[in-house]
XYZ file of C-alpha atoms in Angstrom:
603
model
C -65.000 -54.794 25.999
C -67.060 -51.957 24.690
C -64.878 -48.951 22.664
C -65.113 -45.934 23.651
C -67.685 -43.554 22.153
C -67.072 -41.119 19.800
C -68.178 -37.276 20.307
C -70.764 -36.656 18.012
C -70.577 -34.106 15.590
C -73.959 -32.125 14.828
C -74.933 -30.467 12.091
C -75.176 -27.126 15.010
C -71.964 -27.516 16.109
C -70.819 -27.414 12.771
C -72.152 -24.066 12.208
C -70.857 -22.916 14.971
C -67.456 -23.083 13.991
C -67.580 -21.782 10.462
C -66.230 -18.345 9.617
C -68.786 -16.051 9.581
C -69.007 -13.759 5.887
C -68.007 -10.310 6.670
C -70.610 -7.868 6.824
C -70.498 -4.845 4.256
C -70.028 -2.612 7.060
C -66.974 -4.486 8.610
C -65.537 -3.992 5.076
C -66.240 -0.608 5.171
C -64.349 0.194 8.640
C -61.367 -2.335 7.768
C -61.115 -0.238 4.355
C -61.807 3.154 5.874
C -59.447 2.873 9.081
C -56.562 0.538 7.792
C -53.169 2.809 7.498
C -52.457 1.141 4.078
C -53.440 3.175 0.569
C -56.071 1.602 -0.906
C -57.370 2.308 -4.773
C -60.167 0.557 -6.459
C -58.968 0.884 -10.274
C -61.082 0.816 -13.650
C -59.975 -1.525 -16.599
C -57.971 1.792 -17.434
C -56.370 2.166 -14.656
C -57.912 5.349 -13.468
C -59.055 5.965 -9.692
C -62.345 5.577 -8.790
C -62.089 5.268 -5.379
C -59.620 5.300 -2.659
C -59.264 5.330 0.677
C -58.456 8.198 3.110
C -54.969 6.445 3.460
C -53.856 6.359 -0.050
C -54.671 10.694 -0.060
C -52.670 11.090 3.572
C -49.859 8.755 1.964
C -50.186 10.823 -1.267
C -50.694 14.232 0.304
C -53.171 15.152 -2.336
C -56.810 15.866 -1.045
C -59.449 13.281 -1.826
C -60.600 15.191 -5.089
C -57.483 15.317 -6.752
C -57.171 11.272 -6.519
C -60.046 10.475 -7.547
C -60.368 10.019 -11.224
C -56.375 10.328 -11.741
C -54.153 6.975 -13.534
C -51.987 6.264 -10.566
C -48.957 6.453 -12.379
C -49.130 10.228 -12.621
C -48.297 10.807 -9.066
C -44.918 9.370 -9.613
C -41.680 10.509 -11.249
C -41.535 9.573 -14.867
C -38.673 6.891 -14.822
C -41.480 5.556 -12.203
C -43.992 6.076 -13.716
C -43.652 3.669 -16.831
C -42.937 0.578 -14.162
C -46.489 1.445 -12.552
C -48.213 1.287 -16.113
C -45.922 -1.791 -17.210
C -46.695 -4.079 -13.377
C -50.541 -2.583 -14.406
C -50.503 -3.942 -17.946
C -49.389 -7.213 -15.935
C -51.483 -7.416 -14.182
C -54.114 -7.042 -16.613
C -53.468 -10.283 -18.130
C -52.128 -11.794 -15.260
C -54.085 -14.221 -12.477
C -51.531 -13.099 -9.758
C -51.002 -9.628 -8.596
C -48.279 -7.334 -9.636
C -45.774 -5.963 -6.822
C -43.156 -3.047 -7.257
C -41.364 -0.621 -5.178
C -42.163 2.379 -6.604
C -41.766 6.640 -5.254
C -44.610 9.136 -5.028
C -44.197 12.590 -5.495
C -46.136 14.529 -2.864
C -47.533 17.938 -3.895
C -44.308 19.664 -0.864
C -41.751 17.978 -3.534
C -41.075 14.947 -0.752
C -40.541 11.582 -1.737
C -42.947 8.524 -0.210
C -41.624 5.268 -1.351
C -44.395 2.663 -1.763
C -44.122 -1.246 -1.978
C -47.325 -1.188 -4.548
C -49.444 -4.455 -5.138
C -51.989 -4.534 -8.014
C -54.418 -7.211 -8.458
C -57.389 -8.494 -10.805
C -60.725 -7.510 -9.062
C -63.875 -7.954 -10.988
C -66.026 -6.150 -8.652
C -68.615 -4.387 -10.712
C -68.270 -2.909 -14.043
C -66.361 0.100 -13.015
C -64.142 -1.559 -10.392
C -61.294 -4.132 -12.514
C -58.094 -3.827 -10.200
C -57.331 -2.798 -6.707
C -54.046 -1.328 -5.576
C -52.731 -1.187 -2.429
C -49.885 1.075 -1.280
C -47.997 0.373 1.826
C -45.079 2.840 3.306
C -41.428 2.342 2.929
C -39.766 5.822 2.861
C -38.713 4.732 6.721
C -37.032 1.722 5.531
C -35.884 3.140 2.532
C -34.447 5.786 4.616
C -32.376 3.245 6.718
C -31.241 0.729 4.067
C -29.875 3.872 2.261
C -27.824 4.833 5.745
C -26.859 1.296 6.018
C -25.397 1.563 2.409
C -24.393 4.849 2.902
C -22.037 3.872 5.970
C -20.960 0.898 4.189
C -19.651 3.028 0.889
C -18.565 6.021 2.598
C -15.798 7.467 5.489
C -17.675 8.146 8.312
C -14.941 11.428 9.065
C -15.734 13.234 5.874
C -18.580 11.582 3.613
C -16.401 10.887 0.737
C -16.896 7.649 -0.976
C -14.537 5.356 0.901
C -11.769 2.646 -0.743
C -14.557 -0.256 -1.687
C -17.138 2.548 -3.419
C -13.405 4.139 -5.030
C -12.521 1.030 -6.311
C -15.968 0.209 -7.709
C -16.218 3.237 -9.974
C -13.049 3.346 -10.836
C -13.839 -0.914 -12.399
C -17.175 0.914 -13.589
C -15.087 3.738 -15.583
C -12.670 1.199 -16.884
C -15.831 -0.550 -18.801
C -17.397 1.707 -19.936
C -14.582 3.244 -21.678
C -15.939 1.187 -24.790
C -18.606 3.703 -25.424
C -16.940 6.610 -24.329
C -13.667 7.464 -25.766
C -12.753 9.993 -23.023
C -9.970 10.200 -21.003
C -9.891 8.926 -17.404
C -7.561 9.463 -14.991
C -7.011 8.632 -11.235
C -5.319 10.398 -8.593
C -3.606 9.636 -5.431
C -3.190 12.310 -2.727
C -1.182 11.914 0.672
C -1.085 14.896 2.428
C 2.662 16.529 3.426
C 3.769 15.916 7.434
C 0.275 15.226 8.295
C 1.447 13.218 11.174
C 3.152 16.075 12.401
C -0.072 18.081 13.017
C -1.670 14.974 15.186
C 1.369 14.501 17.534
C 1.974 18.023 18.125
C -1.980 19.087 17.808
C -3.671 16.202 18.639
C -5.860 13.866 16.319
C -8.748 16.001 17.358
C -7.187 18.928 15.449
C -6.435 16.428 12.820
C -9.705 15.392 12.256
C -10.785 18.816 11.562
C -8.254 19.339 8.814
C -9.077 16.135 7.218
C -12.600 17.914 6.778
C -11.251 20.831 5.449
C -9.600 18.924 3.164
C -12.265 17.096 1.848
C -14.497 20.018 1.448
C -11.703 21.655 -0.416
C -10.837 18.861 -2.567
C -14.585 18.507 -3.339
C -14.779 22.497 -4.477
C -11.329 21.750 -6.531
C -13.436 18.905 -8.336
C -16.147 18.454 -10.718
C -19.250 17.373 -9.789
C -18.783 13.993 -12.330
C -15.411 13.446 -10.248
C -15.237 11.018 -7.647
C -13.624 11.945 -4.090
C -12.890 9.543 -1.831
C -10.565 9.162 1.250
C -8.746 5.501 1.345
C -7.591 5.935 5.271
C -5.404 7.706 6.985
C -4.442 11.317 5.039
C -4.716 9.583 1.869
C -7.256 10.684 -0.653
C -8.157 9.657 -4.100
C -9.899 11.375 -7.099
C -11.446 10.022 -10.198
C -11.447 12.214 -13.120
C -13.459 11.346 -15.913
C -14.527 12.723 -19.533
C -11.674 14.619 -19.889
C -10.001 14.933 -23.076
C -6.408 14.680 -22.728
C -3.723 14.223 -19.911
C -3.529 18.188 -19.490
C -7.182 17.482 -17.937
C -6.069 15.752 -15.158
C -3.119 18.098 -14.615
C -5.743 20.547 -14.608
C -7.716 19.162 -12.021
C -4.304 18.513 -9.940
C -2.853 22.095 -10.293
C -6.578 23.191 -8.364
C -6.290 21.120 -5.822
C -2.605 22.035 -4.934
C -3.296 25.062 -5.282
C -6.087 24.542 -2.768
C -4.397 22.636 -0.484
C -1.903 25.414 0.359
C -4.388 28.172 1.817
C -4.139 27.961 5.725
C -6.382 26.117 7.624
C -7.796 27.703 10.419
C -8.543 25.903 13.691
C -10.294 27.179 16.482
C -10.139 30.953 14.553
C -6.704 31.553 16.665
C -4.547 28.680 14.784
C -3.573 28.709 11.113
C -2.174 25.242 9.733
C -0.702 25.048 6.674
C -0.278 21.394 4.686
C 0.104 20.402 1.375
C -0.386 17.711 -0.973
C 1.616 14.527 -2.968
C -0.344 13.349 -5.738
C 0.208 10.525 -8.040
C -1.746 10.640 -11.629
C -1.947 7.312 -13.647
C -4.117 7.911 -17.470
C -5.827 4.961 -18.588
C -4.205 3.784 -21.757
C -7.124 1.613 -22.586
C -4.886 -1.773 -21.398
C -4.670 -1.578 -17.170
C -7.350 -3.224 -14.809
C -8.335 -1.212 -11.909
C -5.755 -2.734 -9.717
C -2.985 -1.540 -11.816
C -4.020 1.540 -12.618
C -4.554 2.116 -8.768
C -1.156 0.593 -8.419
C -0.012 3.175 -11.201
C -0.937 6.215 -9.373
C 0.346 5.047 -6.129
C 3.861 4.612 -7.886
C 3.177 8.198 -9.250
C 2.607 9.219 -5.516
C 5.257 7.477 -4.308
C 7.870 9.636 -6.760
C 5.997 12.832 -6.042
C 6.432 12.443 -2.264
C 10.430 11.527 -2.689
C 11.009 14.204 -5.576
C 8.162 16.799 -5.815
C 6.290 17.154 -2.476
C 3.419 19.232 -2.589
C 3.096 18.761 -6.193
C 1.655 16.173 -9.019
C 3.835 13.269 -10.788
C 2.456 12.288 -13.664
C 3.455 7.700 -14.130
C 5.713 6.398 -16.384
C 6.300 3.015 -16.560
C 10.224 3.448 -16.334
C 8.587 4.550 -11.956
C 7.441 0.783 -11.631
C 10.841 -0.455 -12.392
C 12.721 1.978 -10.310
C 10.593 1.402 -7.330
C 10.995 -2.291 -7.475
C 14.549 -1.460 -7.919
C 14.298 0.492 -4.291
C 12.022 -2.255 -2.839
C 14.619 -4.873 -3.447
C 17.412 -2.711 -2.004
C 15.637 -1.684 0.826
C 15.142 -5.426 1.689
C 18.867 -6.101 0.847
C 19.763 -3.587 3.544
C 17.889 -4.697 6.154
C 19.019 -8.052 5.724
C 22.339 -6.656 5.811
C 22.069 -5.016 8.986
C 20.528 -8.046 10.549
C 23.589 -10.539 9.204
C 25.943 -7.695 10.578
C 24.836 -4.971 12.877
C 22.255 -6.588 14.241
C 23.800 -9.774 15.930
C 25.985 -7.962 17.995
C 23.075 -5.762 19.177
C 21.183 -7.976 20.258
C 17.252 -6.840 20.269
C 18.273 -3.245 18.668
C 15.634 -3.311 16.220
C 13.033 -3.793 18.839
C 14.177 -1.363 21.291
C 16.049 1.549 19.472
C 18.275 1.353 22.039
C 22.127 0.161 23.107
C 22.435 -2.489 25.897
C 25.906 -2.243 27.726
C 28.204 -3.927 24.816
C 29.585 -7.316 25.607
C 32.538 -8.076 23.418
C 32.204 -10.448 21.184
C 34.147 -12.393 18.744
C 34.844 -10.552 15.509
C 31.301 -11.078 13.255
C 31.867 -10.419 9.646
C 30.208 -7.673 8.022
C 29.276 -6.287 4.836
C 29.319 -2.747 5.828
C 32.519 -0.611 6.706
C 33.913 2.773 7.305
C 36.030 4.372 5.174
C 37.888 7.956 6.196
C 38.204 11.115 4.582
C 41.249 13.359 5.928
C 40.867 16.783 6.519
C 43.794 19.045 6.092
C 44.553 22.085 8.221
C 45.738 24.942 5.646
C 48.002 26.453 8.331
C 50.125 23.080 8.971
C 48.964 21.181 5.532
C 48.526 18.415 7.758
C 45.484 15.827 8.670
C 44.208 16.892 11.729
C 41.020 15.269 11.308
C 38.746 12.699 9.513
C 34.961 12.147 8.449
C 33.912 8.796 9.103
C 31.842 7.556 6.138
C 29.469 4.667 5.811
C 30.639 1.975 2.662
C 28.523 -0.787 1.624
C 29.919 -4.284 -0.153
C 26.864 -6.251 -1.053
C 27.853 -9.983 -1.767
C 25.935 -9.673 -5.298
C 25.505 -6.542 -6.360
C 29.385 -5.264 -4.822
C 30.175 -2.026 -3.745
C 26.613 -0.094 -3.702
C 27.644 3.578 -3.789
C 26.782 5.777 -0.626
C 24.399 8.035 -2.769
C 22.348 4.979 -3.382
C 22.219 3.270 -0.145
C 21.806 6.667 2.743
C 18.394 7.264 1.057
C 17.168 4.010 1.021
C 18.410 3.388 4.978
C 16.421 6.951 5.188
C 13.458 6.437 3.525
C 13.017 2.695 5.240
C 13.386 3.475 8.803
C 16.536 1.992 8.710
C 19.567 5.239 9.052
C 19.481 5.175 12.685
C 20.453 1.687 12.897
C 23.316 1.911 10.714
C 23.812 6.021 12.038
C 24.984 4.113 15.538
C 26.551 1.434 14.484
C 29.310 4.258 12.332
C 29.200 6.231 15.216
C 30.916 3.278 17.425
C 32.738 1.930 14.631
C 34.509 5.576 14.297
C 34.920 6.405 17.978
C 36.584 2.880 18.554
C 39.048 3.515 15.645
C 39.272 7.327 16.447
C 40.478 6.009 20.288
C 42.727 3.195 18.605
C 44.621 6.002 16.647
C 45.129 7.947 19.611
C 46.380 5.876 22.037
C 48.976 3.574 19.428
C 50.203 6.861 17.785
C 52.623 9.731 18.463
C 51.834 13.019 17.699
C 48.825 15.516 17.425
C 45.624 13.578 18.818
C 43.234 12.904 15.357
C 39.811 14.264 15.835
C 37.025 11.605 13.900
C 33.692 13.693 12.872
C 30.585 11.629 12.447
C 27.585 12.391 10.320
C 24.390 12.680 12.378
C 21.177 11.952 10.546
C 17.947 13.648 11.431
C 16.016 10.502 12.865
C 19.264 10.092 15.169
C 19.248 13.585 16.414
C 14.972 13.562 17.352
C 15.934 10.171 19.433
C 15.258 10.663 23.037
C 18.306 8.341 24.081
C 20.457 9.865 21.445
C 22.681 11.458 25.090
C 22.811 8.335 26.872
C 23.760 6.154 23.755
C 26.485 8.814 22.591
C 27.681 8.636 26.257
C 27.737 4.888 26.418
C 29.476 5.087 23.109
C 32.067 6.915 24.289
C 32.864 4.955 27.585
C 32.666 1.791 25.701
C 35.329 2.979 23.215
C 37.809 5.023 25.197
C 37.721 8.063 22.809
C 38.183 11.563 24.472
C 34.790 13.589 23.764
C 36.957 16.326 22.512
C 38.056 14.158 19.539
C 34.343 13.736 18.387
C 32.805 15.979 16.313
C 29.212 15.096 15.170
C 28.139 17.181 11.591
C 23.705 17.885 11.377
C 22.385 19.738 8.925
C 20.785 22.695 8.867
C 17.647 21.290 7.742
C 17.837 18.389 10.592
C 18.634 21.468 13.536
C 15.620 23.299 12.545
C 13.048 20.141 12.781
C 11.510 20.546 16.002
C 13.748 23.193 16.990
C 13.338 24.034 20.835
C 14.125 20.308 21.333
C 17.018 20.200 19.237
C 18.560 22.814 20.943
C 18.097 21.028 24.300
C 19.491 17.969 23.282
C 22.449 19.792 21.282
C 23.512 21.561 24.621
C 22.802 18.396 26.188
C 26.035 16.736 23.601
C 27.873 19.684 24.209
C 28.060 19.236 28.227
C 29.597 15.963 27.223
C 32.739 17.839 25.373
C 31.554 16.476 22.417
C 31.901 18.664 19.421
C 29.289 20.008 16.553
C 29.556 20.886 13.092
C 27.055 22.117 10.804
C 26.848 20.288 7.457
C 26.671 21.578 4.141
C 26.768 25.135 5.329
C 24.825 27.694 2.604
C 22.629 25.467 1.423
C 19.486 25.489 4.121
C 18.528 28.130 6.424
C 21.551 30.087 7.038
C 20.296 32.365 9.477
C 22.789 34.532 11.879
C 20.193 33.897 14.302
C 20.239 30.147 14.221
C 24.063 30.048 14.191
C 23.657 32.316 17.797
C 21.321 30.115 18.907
C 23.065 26.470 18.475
C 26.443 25.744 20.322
C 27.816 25.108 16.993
C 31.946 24.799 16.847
C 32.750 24.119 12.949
C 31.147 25.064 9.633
C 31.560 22.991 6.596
C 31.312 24.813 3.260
C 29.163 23.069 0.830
C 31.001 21.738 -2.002
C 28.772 23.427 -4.270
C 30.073 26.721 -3.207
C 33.756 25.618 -3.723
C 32.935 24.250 -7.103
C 32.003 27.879 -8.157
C 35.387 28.723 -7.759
C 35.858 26.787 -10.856
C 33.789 28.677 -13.320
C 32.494 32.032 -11.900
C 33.550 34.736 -9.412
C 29.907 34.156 -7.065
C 31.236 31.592 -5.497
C 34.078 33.204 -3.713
C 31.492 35.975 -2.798
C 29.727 33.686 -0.752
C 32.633 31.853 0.638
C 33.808 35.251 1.875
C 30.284 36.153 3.624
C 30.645 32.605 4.987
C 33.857 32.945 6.493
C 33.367 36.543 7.931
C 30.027 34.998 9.236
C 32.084 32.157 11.059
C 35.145 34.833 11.974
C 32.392 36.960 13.552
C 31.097 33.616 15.588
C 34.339 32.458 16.656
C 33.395 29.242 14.512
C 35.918 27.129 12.875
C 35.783 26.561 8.967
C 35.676 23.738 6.819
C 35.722 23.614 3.169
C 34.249 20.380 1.350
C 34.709 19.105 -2.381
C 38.376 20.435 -3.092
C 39.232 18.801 -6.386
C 41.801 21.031 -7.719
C 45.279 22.516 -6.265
C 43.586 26.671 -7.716
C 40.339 26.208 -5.523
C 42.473 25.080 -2.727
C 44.963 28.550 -3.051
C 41.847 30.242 -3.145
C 40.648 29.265 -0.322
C 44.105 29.587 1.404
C 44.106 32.957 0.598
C 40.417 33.662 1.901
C 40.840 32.098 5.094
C 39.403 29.281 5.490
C 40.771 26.885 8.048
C 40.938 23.530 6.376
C 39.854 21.358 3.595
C 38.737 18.410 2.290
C 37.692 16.769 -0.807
C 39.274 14.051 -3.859
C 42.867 16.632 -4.144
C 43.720 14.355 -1.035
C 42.552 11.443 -2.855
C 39.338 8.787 -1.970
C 38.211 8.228 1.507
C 40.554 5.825 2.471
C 40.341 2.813 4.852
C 41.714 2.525 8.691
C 45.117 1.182 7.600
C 45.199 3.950 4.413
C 44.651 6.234 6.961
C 47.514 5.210 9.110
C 49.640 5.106 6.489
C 49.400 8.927 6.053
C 49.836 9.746 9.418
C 53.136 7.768 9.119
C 53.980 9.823 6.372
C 53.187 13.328 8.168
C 51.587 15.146 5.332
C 48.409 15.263 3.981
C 48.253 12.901 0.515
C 48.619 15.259 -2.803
């Protein structure tokens, strides 16, 4: 069997296929046409030739490259990395690669990814450099970074860049002695300006803001928004903690010039900041944490202004933290279960009685005398608290906390139907004058949109007469969101129900208001009774009050009556009736009874 024959290879063919040595010429176009700089170098690193490339890339004309070190057309902090890769590459078999920038002669910036190799071409000709352009992709990686360090809203550095020279501060503290400081900014009812202006509005304010907090900076201070309305600021290399103050008292003070929208709206809005000074022991996540406590204190007890941390702020809001939690899982052992999906829903479904579920929360009763028969004709119903551990937890303590948490309205309702079923049980299992309960309304109860039906389910559910409820507001919750208030107020008063405003004096106090709202009672702020104690002012304003209500047709109530000489006073000024410790504690349902059994007011 004969193999098969192999192709023969000739020495032609052979030929044929071998690359073919460029021609000078073909060198020449390929060096003259390519779009990539192009510099044939001396052992000194001067130009002796280059391309028409390496001039366009350069902007210089062809004269002023030629016979000029490379390195000259850069910045200087450039420049030494172009003599040091040349110096390389000197003694090197490789090439030598950088990225380096080029100064054109219009002040713009080329960025180059430069190559430089050995090339013993003649005796003039030792290196060759080659040039391509990156300023495009330089240009793009520098977006990329830019978006990934900044807020795309306003261009400040964003939380991770923050964060980062805040860590960067920190260490280098070693070598600089200076102060730094951080602050934490959260602007004042910002969310009120993007539900009633829309977040289009409040996009635009967010930019004045950061401009503003920008021109209330130094230019060695970082600005950065974290999300949301809050901001942040670095200051560094300042000498004490007055320099941070310093910083903070600009940018309040900047914060409350009107913003103008659309040139026909002004806005007004101000800031909470929270300052925490390095002490030369905290990491960056504690002294973040710091200023946020700061904040957190400025927003509850000095909006619109700075708080500067102490550590004694960490321990009270852990202290808050804890109670807040306590509550809610208070409400949920109690409240809660016979509500059944409340705290998803904000609102009542039709009550199903059910048997008795032990609570920790009560409600006590204050009586309120009438000063013309000195006896209870009424009673505030007030919210008490027995926590299994920590016992009675004082009202003062535990409203704010329910406020501050989201949590008043939940317990608001459930003292509003605990007092109308006991104000209905009095009533129908006594003789005498009907007892009319008042209820204290809280602001979050009064903006709820059900507020009408619940109150009216309330009442139906409980049997008490809506002429024996009177619900107290104050006259900072009536003046949120007015318009709507006063819808829903007339709304309560078409019910029979009646109103009351709380702590009378010590809010707006406007005639106008008082015209306005279908008001039925004013209650005297204790503060103005306590006057009556120590100086003659305080019967002054009593008196305006009471010719105020007089003039209104309004009845009067006087609050914090401690002693038998500020209640003759007050007989003999007019005031329709009283309450306060003369008559003792608030007292429970069964104290309470025992009173009206007795048919005068305690003494």
């Amino acid at each position: 069997m004969r193999r098969p024959s192999r192709p023969r290879t000739t020495k032609a063919a052979a030929r044929a296929v071998t690359p073919a040595e460029p021609s000078p010429d073909y060198l020449r176009a390929l060096y003259d046409r390519t779009t990539l700089g192009i510099a044939l170098l001396d052992h000194a690193g001067v130009i002796v030739h280059a391309n028409a490339a390496l001039t366009l890339l350069l902007g210089q004309e062809p004269a002023a490259v030629a016979g000029s070190v490379l390195a000259n057309f850069c910045p200087p902090e450039d420049a030494e990395l172009v003599r040091a890769r040349s110096s390389l590459a000197h003694g090197a078999q490789g090439a030598a690669t950088l990225d380096a920038r080029f100064v054109r002669p219009d002040g713009t910036i080329l960025w180059g990814l430069l190559s430089i190799s050995p090339a013993d071409v003649d005796d003039r000709v030792r290196f060759t450099a080659i040039l391509q352009d990156l300023t495009e992709r330089k240009a793009h990686e520098a977006h990329l970074v830019h978006q990934a360090y900044h807020d795309p809203l306003t261009s400040l550095a964003n939380r991770e860049l923050f964060r980062e020279r805040v860590s960067h501060a920190i260490a280098s503290r070693e070598r600089d002695p200076s102060t730094l400081a951080v602050m934490l900014l959260d602007l004042d009812h910002f969310k009120n300006i993007n539900d009633t202006q829309g977040h289009s509005v409040g996009d635009r304010m967010l930019q004045v803001v950061a401009r503003r907090l920008k021109s209330a900076t130094r230019g060695c201070d970082t600005v950065a928004r974290l999300g949301g309305d809050e901001f942040a600021i670095l200051v560094e290399h300042v000498d004490a903690r007055s320099g941070a103050e310093t910083v903070a008292e600009r940018v309040v003070a900047a914060l409350r010039e009107p913003v103008a929208i659309d040139g026909t709206r002004a806005l007004i809005t101000g800031g909470s900041i929270g300052i925490a000074v390095y002490t030369g022991i905290e990491t960056t996540d504690e002294l973040l944490r710091n200023a946020d406590v700061a904040m957190y204190e400025s927003k509850l007890h000095a909006p619109g202004r700075w708080v500067v941390f102490d550590p004694s702020m960490h321990t009270a809001l852990i202290e808050r933290v804890t109670l807040e939690a306590d509550l809610r899982q208070a409400l949920e052992r109690s409240q809660l279960l016979e509500r059944p999906r409340l705290e998803e829903t904000g609102v009542y479904r039709a009550y199903e009685p059910r048997p008795a579920v032990s609570t920790e929360f009560a409600v006590a009763y204050q009586p309120i005398v009438d000063l013309v028969t000195g006896q209870v004709s009424s009673v505030e119903a007030l919210a008490r608290w027995a926590h299994p551990q920590r016992g009675d937890v004082s009202p003062e303590v535990f409203i704010p906390a329910a406020e501050q948490c989201g949590l008043i309205a939940v317990l608001g309702r459930w003292v509003l139907r605990e007092a109308c079923r006991q104000g209905a049980a009095w009533n129908r299992d006594r003789a005498g004058p009907a007892i009319t309960v008042t209820v204290n309304l809280s602001a979050k109860q009064l903006a709820h949109d059900e507020l009408v039906s619940e109150l009216e389910s309330i009442l139906h559910e409980t049997g008490l007469e809506p002429r024996r409820l009177i619900l107290e507001i104050t006259e900072t919750a009536i003046m949120q969101n007015a318009e709507a208030t006063l819808a829903r107020l007339q709304r309560i008063k078409q019910l029979g129900v009646g109103l009351a405003i709380d702590d009378f004096g010590t809010g707006y106090s406007s005639l106008s208001y008082l015209q306005r709202f279908p008001v039925d009672v004013v209650k005297i702020d204790r503060v103005f009774t306590s006057r009556l104690r120590t100086n003659g002012d305080g019967a002054e304003v009593i008196r305006t009050i009471l010719a105020l209500a007089d003039l209104l047709d309004l009845r009067t109530i006087a609050e914090g009556v401690e002693e038998a000489s500020q209640l003759d006073e007050l007989r003999a000024l007019g005031c329709d009736a009283v309450q306060g410790f003369l008559y003792g504690q608030p007292l429970t349902a069964s104290e309470v009874e025992q009173v009206f059994a007795a048919g005068a007011a305690p003494r």
